[in-house]
N, CA, C and O atoms as a MOPAC input file, in Angstrom:
PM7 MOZYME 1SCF
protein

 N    124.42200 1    72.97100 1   110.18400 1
 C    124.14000 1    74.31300 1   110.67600 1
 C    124.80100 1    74.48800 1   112.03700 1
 O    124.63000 1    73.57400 1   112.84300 1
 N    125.60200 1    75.63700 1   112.43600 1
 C    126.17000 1    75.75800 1   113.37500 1
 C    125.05500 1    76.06100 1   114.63700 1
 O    123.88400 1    76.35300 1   114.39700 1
 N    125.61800 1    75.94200 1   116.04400 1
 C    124.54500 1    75.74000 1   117.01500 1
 C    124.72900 1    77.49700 1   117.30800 1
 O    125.64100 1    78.31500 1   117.18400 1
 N    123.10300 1    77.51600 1   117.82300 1
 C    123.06300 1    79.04500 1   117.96900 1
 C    123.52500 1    78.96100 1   119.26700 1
 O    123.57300 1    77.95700 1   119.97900 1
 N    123.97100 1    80.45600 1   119.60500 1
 C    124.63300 1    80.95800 1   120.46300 1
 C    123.76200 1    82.10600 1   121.44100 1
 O    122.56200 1    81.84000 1   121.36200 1
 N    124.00900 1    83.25700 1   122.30500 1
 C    123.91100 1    84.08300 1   122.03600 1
 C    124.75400 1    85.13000 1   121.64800 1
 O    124.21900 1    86.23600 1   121.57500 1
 N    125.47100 1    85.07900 1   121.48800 1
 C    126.63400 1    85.41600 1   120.82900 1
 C    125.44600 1    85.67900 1   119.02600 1
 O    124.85600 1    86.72300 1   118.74800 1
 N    125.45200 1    84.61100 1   118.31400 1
 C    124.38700 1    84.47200 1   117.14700 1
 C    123.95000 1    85.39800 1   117.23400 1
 O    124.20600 1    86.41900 1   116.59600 1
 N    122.77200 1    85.13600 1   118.50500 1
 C    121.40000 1    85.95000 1   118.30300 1
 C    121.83900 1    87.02600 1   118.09600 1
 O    121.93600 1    87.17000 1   116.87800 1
 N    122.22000 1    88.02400 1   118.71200 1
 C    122.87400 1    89.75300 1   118.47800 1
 C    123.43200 1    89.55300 1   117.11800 1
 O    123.00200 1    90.44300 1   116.38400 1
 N    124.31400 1    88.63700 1   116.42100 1
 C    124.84900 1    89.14600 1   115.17400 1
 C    123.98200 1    89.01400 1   114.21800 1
 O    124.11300 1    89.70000 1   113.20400 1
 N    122.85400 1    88.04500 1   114.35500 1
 C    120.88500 1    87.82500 1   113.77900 1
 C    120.91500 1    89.26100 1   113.94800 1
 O    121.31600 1    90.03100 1   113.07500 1
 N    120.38400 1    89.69100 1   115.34700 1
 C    119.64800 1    90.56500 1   115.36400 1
 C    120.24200 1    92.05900 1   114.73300 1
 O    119.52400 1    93.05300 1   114.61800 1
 N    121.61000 1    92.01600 1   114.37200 1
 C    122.05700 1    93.24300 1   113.83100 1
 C    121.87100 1    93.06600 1   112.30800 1
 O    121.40900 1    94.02100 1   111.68300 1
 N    122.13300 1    92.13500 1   111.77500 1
 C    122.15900 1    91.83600 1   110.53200 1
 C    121.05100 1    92.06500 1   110.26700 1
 O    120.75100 1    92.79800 1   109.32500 1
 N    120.40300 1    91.63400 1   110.84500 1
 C    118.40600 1    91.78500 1   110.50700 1
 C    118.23000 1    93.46100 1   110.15100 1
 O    117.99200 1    93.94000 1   109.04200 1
 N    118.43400 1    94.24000 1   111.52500 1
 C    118.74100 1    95.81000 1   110.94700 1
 C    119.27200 1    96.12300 1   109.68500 1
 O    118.57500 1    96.85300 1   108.98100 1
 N    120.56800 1    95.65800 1   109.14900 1
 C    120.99400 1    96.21700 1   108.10600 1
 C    120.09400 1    95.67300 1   107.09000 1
 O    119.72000 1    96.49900 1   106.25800 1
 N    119.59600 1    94.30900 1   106.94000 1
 C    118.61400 1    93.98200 1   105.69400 1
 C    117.40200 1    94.89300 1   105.85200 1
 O    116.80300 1    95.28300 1   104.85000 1
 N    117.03800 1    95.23100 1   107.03600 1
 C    115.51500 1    96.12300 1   106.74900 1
 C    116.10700 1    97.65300 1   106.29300 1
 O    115.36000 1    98.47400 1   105.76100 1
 N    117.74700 1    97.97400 1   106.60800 1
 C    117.83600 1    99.32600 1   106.19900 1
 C    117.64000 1    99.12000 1   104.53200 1
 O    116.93800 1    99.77100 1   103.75900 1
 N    118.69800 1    97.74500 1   104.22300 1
 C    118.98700 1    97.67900 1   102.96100 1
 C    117.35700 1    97.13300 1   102.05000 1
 O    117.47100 1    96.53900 1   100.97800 1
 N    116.39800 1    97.33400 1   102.45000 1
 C    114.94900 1    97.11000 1   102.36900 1
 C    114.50200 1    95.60500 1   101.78300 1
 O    113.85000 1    95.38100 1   100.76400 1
 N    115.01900 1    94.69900 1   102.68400 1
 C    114.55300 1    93.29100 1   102.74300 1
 C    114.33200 1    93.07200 1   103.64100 1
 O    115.18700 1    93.00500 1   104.52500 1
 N    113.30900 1    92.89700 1   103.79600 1
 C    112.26000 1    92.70700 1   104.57600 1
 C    112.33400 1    91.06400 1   105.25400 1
 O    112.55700 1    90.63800 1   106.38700 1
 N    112.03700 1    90.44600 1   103.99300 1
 C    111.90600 1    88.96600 1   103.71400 1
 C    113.05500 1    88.20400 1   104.62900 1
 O    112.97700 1    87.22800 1   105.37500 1
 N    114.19400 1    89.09600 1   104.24100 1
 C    115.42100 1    88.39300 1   104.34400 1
 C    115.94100 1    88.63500 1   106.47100 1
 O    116.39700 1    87.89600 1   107.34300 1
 N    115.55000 1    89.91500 1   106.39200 1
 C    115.33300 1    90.25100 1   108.42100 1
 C    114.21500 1    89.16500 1   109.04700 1
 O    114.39500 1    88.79200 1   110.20700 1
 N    112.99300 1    88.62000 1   108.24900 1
 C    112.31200 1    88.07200 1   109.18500 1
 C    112.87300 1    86.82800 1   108.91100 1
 O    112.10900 1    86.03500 1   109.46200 1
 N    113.74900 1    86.21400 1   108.38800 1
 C    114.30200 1    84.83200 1   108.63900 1
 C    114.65800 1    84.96800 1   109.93200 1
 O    114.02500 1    84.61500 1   110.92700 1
 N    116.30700 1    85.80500 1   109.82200 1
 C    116.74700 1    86.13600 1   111.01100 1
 C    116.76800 1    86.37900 1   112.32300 1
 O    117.54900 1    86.22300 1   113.26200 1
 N    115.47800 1    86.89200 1   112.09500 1
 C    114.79200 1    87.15800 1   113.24400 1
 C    113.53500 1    86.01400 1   113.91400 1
 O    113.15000 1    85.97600 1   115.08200 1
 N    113.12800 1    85.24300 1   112.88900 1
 C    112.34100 1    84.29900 1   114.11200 1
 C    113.40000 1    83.32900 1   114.39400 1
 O    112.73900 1    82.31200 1   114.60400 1
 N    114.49100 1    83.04300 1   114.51500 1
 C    115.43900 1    82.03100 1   115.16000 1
 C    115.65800 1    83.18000 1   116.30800 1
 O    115.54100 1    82.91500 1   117.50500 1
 N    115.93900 1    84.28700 1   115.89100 1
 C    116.36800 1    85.20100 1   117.71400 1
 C    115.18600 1    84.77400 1   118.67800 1
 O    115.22600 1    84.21100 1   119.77100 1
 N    113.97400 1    85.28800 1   117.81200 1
 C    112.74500 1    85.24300 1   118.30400 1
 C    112.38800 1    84.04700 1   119.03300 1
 O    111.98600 1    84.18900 1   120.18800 1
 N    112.47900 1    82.82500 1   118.50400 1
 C    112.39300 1    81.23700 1   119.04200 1
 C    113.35600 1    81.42800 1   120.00400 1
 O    112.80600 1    81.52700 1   121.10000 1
 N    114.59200 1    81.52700 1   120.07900 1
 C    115.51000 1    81.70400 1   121.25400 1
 C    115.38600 1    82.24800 1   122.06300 1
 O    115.88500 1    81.85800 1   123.11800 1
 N    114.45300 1    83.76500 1   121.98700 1
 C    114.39400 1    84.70400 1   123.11800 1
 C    112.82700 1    85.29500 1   122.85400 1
 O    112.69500 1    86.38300 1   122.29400 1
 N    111.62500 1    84.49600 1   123.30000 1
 C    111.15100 1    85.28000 1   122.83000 1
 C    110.33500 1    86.30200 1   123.72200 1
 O    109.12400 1    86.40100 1   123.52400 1
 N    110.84800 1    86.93700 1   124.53300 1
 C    110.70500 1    88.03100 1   125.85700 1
 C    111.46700 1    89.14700 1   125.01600 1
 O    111.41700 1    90.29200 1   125.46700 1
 N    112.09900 1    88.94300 1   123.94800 1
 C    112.87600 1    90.25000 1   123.26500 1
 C    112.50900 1    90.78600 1   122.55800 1
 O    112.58900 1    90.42800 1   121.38300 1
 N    111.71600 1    92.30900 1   123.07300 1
 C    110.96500 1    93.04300 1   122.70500 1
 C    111.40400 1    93.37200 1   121.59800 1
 O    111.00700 1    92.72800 1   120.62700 1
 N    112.57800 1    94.72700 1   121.35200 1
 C    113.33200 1    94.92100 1   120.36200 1
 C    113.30000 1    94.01200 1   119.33500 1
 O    112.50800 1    94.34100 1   118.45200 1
 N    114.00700 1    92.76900 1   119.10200 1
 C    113.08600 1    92.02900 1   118.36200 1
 C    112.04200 1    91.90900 1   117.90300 1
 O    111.71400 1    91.90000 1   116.71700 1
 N    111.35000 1    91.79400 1   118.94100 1
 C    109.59300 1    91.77200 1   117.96600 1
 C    109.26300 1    93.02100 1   117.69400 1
 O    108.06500 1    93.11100 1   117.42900 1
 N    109.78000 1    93.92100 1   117.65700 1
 C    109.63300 1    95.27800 1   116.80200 1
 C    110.30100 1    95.23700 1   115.67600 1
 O    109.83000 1    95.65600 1   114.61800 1
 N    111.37000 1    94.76700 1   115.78600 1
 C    111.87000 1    95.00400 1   114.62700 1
 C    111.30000 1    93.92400 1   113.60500 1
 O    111.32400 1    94.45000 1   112.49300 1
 N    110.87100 1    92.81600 1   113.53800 1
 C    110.56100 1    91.98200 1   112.76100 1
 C    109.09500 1    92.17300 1   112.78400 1
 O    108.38700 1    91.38900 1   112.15300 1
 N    108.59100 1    93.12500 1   113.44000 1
 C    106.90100 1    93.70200 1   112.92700 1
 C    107.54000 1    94.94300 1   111.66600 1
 O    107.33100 1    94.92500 1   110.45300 1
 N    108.07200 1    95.60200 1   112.19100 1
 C    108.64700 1    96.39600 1   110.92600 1
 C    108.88600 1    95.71700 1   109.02200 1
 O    108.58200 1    95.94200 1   107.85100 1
 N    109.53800 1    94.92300 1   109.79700 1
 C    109.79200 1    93.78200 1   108.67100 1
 C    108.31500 1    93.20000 1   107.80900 1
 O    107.97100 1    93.20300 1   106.62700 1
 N    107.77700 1    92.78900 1   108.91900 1
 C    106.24800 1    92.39900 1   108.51500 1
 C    105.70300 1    93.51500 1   107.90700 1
 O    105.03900 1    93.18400 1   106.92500 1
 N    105.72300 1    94.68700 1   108.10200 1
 C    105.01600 1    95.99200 1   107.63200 1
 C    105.66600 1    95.73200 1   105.99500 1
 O    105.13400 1    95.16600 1   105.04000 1
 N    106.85100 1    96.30400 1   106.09500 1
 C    107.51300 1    96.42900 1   104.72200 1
 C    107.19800 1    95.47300 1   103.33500 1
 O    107.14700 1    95.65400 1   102.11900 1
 N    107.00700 1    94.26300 1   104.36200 1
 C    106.81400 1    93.05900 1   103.34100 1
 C    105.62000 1    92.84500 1   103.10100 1
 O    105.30900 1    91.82900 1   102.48000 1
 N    104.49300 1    93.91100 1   103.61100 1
 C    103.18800 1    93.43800 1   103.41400 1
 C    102.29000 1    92.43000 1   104.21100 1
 O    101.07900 1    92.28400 1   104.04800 1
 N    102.90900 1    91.91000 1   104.90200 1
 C    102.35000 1    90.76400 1   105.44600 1
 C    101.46500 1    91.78800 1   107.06700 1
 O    102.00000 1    91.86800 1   108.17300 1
 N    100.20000 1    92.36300 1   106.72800 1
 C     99.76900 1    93.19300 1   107.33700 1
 C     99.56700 1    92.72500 1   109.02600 1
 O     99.75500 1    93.36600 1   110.06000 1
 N     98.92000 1    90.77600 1   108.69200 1
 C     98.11600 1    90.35700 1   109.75200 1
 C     99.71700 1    90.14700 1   111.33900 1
 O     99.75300 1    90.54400 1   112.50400 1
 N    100.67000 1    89.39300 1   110.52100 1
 C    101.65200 1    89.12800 1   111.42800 1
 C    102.55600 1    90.67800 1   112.07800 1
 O    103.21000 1    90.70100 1   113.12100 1
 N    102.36600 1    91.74900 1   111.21100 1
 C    102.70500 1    92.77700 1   111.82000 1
 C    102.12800 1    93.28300 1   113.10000 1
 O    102.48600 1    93.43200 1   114.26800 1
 N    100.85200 1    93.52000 1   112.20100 1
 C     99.15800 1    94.00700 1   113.65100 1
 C     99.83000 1    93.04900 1   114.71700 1
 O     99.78900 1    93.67700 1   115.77500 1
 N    100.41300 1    91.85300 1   114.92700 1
 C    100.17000 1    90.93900 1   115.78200 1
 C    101.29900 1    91.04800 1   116.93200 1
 O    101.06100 1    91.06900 1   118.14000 1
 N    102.78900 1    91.12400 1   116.22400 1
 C    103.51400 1    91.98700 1   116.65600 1
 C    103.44600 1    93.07400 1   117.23700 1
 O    103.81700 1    93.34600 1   118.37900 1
 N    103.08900 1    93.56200 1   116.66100 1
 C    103.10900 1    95.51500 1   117.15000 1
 C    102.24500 1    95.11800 1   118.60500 1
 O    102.70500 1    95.52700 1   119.67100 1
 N    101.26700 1    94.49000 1   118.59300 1
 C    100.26900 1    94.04800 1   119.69000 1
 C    101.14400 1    93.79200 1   120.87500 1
 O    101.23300 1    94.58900 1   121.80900 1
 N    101.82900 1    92.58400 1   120.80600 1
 C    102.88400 1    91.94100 1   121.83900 1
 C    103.76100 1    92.75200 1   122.01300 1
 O    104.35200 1    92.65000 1   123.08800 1
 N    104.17200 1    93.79200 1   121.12400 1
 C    104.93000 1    94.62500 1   122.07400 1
 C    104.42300 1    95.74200 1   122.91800 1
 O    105.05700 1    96.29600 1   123.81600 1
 N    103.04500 1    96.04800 1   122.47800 1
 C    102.34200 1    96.89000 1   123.28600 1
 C    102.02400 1    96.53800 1   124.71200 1
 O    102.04600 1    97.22000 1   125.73700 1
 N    101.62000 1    94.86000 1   124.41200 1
 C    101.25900 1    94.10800 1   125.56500 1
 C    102.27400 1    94.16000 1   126.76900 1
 O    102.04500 1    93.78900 1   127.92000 1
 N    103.63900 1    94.78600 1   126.19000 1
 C    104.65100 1    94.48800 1   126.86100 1
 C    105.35800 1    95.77600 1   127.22200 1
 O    106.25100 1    96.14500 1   127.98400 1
 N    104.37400 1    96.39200 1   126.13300 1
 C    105.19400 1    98.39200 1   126.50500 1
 C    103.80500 1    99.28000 1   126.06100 1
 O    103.67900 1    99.90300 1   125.00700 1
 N    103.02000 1    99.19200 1   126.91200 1
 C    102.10600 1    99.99400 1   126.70700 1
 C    102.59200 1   101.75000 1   126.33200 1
 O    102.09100 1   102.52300 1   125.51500 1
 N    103.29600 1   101.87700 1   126.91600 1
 C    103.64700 1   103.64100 1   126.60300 1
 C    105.00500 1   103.69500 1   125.79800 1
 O    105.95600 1   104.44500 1   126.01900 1
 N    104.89600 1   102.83100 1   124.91400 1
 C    105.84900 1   102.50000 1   123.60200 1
 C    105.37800 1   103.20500 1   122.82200 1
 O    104.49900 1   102.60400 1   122.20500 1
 N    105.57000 1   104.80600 1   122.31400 1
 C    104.90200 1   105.79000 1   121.13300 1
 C    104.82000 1   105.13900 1   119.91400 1
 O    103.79400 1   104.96800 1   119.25500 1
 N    106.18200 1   104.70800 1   119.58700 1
 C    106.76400 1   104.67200 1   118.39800 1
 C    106.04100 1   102.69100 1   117.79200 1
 O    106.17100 1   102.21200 1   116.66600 1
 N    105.45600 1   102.12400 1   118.82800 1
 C    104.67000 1   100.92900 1   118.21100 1
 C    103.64600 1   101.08100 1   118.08400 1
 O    103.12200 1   100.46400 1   117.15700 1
 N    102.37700 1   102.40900 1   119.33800 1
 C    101.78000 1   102.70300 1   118.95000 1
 C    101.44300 1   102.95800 1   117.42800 1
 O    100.70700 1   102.35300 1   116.64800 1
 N    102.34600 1   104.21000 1   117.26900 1
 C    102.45100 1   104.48500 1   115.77500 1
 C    102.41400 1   104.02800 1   114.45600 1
 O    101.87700 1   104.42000 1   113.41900 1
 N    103.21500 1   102.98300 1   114.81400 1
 C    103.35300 1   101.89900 1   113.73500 1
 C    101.90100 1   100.89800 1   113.42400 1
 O    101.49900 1   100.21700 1   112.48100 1
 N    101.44000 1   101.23200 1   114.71000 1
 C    100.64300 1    99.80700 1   114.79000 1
 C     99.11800 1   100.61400 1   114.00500 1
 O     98.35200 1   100.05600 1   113.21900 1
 N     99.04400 1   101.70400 1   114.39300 1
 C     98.45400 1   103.16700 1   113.86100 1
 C     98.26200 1   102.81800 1   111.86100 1
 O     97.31700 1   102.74000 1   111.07500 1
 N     99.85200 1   102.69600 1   111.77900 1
 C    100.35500 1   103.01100 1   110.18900 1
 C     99.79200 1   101.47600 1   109.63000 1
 O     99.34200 1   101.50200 1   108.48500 1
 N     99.77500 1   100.10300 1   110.35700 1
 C     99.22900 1    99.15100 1   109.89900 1
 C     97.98500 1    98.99500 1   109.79200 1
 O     97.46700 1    98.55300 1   108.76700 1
 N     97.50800 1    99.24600 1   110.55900 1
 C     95.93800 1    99.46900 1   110.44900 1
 C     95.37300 1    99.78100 1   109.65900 1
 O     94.48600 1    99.25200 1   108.99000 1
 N     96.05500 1   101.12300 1   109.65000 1
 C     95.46800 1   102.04900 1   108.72800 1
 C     95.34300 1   101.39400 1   106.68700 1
 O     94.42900 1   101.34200 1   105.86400 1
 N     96.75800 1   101.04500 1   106.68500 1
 C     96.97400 1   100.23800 1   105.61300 1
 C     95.94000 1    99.18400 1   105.31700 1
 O     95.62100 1    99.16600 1   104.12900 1
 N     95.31300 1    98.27300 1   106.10600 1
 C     94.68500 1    97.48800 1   105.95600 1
 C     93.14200 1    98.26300 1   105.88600 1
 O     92.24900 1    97.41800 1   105.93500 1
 N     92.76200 1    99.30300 1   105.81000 1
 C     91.90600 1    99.99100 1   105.65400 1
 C     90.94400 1    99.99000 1   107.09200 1
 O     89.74900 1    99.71700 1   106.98400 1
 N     91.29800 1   100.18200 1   107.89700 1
 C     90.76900 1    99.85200 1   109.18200 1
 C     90.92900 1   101.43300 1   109.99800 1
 O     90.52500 1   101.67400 1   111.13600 1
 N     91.36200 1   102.02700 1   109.42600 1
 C     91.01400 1   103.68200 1   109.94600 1
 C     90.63200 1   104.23500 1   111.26900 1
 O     91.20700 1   105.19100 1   111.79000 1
 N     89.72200 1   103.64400 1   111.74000 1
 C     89.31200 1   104.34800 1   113.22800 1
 C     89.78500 1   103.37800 1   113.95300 1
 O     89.53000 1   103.73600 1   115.10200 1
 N     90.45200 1   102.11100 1   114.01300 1
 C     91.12800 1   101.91800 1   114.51100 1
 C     93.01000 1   102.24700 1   114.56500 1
 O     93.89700 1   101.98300 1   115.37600 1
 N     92.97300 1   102.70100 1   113.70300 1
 C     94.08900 1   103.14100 1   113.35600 1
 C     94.28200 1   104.66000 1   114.53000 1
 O     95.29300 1   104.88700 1   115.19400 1
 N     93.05800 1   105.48400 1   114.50900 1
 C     93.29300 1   106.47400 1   114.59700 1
 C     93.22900 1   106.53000 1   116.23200 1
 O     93.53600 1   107.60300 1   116.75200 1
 N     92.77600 1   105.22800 1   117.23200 1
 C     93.45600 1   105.06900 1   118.25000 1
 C     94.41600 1   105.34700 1   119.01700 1
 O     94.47100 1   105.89900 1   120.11600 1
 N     95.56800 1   104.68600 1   117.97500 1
 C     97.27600 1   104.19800 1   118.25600 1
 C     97.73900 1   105.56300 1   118.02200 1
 O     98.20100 1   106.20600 1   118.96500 1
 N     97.64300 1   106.15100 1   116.64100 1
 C     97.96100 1   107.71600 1   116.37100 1
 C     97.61900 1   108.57700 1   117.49300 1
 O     98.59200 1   109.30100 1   117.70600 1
 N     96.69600 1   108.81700 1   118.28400 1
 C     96.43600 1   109.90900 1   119.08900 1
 C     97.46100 1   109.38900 1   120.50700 1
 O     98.29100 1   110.02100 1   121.16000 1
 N     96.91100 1   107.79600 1   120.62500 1
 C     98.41700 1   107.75500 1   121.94300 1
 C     99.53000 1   107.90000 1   122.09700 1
 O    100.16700 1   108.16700 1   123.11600 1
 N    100.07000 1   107.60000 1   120.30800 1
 C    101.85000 1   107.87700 1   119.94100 1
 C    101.52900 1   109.44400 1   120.57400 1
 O    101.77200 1   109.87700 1   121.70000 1
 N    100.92300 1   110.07800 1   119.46600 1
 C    100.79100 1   111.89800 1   119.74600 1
 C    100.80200 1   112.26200 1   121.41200 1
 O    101.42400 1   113.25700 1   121.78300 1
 N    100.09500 1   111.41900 1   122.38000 1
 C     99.99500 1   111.83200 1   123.28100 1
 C    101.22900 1   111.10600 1   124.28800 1
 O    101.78000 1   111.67200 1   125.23200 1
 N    101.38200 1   110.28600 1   124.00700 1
 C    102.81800 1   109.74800 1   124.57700 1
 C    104.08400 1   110.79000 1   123.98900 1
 O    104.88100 1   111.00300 1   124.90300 1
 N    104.25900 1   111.10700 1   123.40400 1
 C    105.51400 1   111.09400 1   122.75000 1
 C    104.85500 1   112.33100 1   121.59000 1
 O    104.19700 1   111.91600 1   120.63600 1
 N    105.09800 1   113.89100 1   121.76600 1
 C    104.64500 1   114.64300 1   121.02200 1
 C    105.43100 1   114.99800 1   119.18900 1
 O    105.36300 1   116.01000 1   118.49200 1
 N    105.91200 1   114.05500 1   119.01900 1
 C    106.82600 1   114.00600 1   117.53800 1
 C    105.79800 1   115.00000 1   116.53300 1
 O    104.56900 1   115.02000 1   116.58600 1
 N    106.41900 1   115.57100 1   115.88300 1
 C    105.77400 1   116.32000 1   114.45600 1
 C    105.23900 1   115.11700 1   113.57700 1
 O    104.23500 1   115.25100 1   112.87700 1
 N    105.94600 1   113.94900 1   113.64500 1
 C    105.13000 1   112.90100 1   112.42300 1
 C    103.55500 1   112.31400 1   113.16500 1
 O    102.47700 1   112.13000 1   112.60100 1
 N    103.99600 1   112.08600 1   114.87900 1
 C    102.77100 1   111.34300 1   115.52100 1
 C    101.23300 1   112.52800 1   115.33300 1
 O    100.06700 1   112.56000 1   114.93800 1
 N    101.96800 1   113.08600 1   115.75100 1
 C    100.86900 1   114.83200 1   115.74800 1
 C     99.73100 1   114.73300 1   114.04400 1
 O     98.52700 1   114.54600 1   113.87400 1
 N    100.67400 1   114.92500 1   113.27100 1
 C    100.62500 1   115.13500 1   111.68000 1
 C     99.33100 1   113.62000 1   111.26000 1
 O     98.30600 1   113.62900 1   110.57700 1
 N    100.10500 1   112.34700 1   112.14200 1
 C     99.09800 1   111.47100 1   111.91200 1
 C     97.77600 1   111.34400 1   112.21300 1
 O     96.81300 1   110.98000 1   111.53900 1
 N     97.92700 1   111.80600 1   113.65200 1
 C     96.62300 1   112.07400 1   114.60800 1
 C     95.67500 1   113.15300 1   113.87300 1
 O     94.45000 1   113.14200 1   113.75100 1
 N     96.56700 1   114.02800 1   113.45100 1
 C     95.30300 1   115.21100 1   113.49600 1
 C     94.89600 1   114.66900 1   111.79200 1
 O     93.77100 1   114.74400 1   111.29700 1
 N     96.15000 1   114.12000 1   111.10100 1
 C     95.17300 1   113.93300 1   109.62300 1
 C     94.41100 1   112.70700 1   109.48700 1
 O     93.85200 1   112.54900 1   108.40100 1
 N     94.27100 1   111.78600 1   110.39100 1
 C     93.49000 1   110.97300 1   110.48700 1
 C     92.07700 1   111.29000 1   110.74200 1
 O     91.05000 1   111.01200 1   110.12300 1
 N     92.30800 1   111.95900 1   111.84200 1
 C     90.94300 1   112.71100 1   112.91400 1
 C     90.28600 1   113.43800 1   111.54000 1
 O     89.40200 1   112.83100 1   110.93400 1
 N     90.70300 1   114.63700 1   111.11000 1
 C     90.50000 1   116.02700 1   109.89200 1
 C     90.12600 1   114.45500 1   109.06300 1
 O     88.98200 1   114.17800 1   109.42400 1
 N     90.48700 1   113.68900 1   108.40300 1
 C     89.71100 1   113.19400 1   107.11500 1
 C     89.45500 1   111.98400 1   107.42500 1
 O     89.01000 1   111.39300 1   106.44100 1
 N     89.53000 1   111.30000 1   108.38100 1
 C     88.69300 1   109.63700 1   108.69600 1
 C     89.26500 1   108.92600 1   107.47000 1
 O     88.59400 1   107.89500 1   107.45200 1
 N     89.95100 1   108.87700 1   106.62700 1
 C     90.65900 1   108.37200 1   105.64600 1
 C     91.61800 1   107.45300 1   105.57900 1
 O     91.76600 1   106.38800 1   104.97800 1
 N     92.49800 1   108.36000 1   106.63500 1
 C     93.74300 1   108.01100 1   106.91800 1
 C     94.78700 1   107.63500 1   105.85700 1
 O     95.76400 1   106.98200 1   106.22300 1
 N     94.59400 1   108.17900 1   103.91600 1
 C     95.24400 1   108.08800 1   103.47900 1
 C     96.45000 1   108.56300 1   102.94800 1
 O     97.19700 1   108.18600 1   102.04500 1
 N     96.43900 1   109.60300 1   103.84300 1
 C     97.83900 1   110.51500 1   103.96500 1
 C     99.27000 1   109.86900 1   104.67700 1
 O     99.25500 1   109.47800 1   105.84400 1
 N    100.05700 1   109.83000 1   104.13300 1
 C    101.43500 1   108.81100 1   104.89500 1
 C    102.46000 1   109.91600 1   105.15500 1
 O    103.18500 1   110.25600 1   104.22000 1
 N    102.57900 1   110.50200 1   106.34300 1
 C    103.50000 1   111.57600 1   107.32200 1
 C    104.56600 1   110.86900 1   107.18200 1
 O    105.63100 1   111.39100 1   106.85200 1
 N    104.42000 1   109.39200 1   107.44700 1
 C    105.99400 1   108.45200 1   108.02100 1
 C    105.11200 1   107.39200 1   108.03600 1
 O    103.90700 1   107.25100 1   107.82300 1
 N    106.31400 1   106.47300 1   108.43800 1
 C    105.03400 1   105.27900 1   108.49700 1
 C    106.71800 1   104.22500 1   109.22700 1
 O    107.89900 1   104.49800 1   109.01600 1
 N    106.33600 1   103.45900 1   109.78000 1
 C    106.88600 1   102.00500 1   110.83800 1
 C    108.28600 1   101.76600 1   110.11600 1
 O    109.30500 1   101.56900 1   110.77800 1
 N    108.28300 1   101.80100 1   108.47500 1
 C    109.95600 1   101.22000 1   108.44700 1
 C    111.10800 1   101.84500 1   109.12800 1
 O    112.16100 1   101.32800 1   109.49900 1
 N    110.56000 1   103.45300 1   109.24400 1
 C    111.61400 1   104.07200 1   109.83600 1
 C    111.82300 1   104.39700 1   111.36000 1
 O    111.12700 1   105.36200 1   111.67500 1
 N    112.43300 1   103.98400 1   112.22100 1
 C    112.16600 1   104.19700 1   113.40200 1
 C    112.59100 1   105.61500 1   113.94700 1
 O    113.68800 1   105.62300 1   114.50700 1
 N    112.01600 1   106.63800 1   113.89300 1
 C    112.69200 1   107.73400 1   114.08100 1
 C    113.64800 1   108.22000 1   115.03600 1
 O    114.05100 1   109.38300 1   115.02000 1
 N    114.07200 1   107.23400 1   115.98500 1
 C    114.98600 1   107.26200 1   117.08700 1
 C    115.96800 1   106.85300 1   116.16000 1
 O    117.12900 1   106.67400 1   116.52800 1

């Protein structure tokens, strides 16, 4: 195996993007915990491989993610959000509906709004506006 670089890590970490566009999930979080082990202060990274975690189901290592990057970007809308959309998935709802009102209030997007208020209106939270694979930036 060739020695990582950073040079590597960035061509990891892009490649990782195109597998979560191309919807492998599985195949970005390889990629990404060698960036991750190499750097792991790299936020971007751990967003993107919570994304990954979302897609692939793996609910608990997402929540955990999305966390550390909050820990690290509190007025981050768009992890809020996500972290909102995991929750929620795991049937955990009023906590969900937390993260949704801070994306909404950080960052006024039509999807964060749409989440907040249909969370709030039905305590359900089984309505999906958008949800974490897509980063709307």
């Amino acid at each position: 195996m060739p020695e990582s670089s950073p040079e590597t890590h960035v061509i990891d970490f892009r490649a990782a993007e195109q597998l979560l566009a191309a919807r492998d999930p599985r195949g970005a979080i390889q990629l990404l915990d060698s960036v991750i082990t190499a750097h792991p202060e790299n936020t971007a990274a751990r967003l993107l491989r919570a994304r990954a975690f979302f897609l692939a189901a793996q609910l608990r290592p997402a929540e955990l993610e999305f966390q550390i990057v909050l820990e690290r970007e509190p007025d981050n809308a768009f992890a809020h959000f996500a972290l909102g959309r995991t929750l929620e998935r795991a049937d955990r709802s009023a906590e969900a509906l937390r993260h949704f009102r801070l994306a909404a209030a950080l960052e006024p997007r039509p999807e964060f709004i749409e989440a907040a208020r249909f969370a709030r209106e039905t305590g359900n939270g089984a309505h999906d506006p958008g949800d974490p694979d897509h980063d709307p930036e």
